[in-house]
Amino acid sequence: FDLRSYQELNRFGEERAPPESMGGGIPGEGLTCMSFSRSGRLIFCGHANGSVLAFDSLSRSAAPVYTITNGHENHISCIGSSPSGDGLCTGSWDFNLRIWA
């Protein structure tokens, strides 16, 4: 969303019905957490299936530019990038904390 023009710039993720609590969809699926890269260009997202996705915020494409499939065995609950921008850390319900560098 561009705060200056009050317009949506892009939408990332999967198009699907809302969760059951909101009247549809499959509970426990989809993007669960996000963090911006140091530059602000990449958006790192954790997924309920244990994957990590990276989206380019300046791209017109809503598809991820990079995906770590099966990064965890369970729901990713937190994600963060290092202040230097050299690493990414993910935490999961599989009781693991992983550092990607």
Short mmCIF file of C-alpha atoms in Angstrom, two decimals:
data_model
loop_
_atom_site.label_atom_id
_atom_site.label_comp_id
_atom_site.label_asym_id
_atom_site.label_seq_id
_atom_site.Cartn_x
_atom_site.Cartn_y
_atom_site.Cartn_z
CA PHE A 1 0.00 0.00 0.00
CA ASP A 2 1.38 3.41 -0.95
CA LEU A 3 0.60 5.83 1.87
CA ARG A 4 1.18 8.84 -0.36
CA SER A 5 -1.34 7.87 -3.04
CA TYR A 6 -3.60 5.70 -0.84
CA GLN A 7 -3.45 2.85 -3.37
CA GLU A 8 -2.59 -0.82 -3.18
CA LEU A 9 0.71 -1.57 -4.91
CA ASN A 10 0.61 -5.35 -4.92
CA ARG A 11 -0.92 -8.34 -3.16
CA PHE A 12 1.20 -11.38 -2.30
CA GLY A 13 0.22 -14.91 -1.32
CA GLU A 14 -2.53 -17.22 -2.40
CA GLU A 15 -6.04 -16.29 -3.44
CA ARG A 16 -8.36 -18.43 -1.35
CA ALA A 17 -11.41 -18.30 0.82
CA PRO A 18 -11.10 -16.83 4.33
CA PRO A 19 -10.61 -19.17 7.31
CA GLU A 20 -13.55 -21.11 8.76
CA SER A 21 -13.82 -18.61 11.60
CA MET A 22 -14.66 -16.03 8.94
CA GLY A 23 -17.02 -18.25 6.98
CA GLY A 24 -14.87 -20.50 4.78
CA GLY A 25 -11.44 -21.88 3.88
CA ILE A 26 -9.21 -24.44 5.55
CA PRO A 27 -8.00 -23.52 9.05
CA GLY A 28 -4.26 -23.39 9.65
CA GLU A 29 -3.21 -22.75 6.04
CA GLY A 30 -1.54 -19.77 4.42
CA LEU A 31 1.06 -17.18 5.35
CA THR A 32 1.59 -16.96 9.10
CA CYS A 33 4.29 -14.32 9.66
CA MET A 34 6.41 -11.82 7.72
CA SER A 35 9.52 -9.68 7.91
CA PHE A 36 11.09 -7.13 5.57
CA SER A 37 14.69 -7.41 4.38
CA ARG A 38 17.15 -4.72 5.43
CA SER A 39 16.63 -2.86 2.15
CA GLY A 40 12.84 -3.24 2.33
CA ARG A 41 12.71 -4.77 -1.12
CA LEU A 42 12.17 -8.40 -0.09
CA ILE A 43 9.33 -9.60 2.10
CA PHE A 44 10.07 -12.91 3.84
CA CYS A 45 7.01 -14.94 4.84
CA GLY A 46 6.55 -18.08 6.87
CA HIS A 47 3.86 -20.51 5.76
CA ALA A 48 1.69 -22.95 7.73
CA ASN A 49 3.17 -25.84 5.69
CA GLY A 50 6.70 -25.09 6.98
CA SER A 51 7.97 -23.31 3.87
CA VAL A 52 9.64 -19.89 3.69
CA LEU A 53 8.74 -17.60 0.78
CA ALA A 54 10.44 -14.40 -0.40
CA PHE A 55 8.46 -11.83 -2.38
CA ASP A 56 9.89 -8.85 -4.28
CA SER A 57 7.96 -5.78 -3.14
CA LEU A 58 8.81 -3.91 -6.36
CA SER A 59 7.72 -6.67 -8.72
CA ARG A 60 4.39 -6.69 -10.48
CA SER A 61 4.27 -10.46 -9.98
CA ALA A 62 2.49 -11.83 -6.90
CA ALA A 63 4.52 -15.07 -7.10
CA PRO A 64 7.46 -15.58 -4.72
CA VAL A 65 10.93 -14.97 -6.16
CA TYR A 66 12.40 -17.65 -3.89
CA THR A 67 10.97 -20.50 -1.81
CA ILE A 68 12.53 -22.80 0.78
CA THR A 69 10.17 -25.77 0.66
CA ASN A 70 9.81 -27.83 3.82
CA GLY A 71 12.08 -25.50 5.79
CA HIS A 72 10.30 -26.78 8.89
CA GLU A 73 8.12 -29.78 9.67
CA ASN A 74 5.32 -27.65 11.10
CA HIS A 75 3.72 -24.19 11.11
CA ILE A 76 6.26 -21.31 11.03
CA SER A 77 5.31 -18.96 13.84
CA CYS A 78 8.01 -16.26 13.59
CA ILE A 79 10.53 -14.94 11.10
CA GLY A 80 13.12 -12.17 11.20
CA SER A 81 16.08 -10.88 9.25
CA SER A 82 19.40 -9.87 10.80
CA PRO A 83 20.26 -6.15 11.06
CA SER A 84 23.15 -6.67 8.62
CA GLY A 85 20.83 -8.38 6.12
CA ASP A 86 23.06 -11.47 5.92
CA GLY A 87 20.78 -13.94 7.68
CA LEU A 88 17.20 -14.97 8.24
CA CYS A 89 15.86 -16.75 11.32
CA THR A 90 12.67 -18.81 11.48
CA GLY A 91 10.90 -20.39 14.44
CA SER A 92 8.34 -23.16 14.18
CA TRP A 93 5.87 -25.30 16.07
CA ASP A 94 8.23 -28.20 15.30
CA PHE A 95 10.33 -26.86 18.26
CA ASN A 96 13.18 -25.73 16.00
CA LEU A 97 14.79 -22.36 15.40
CA ARG A 98 16.66 -22.24 12.08
CA ILE A 99 19.12 -19.67 10.79
CA TRP A 100 19.44 -19.27 7.03
CA ALA A 101 22.57 -17.44 5.88
#
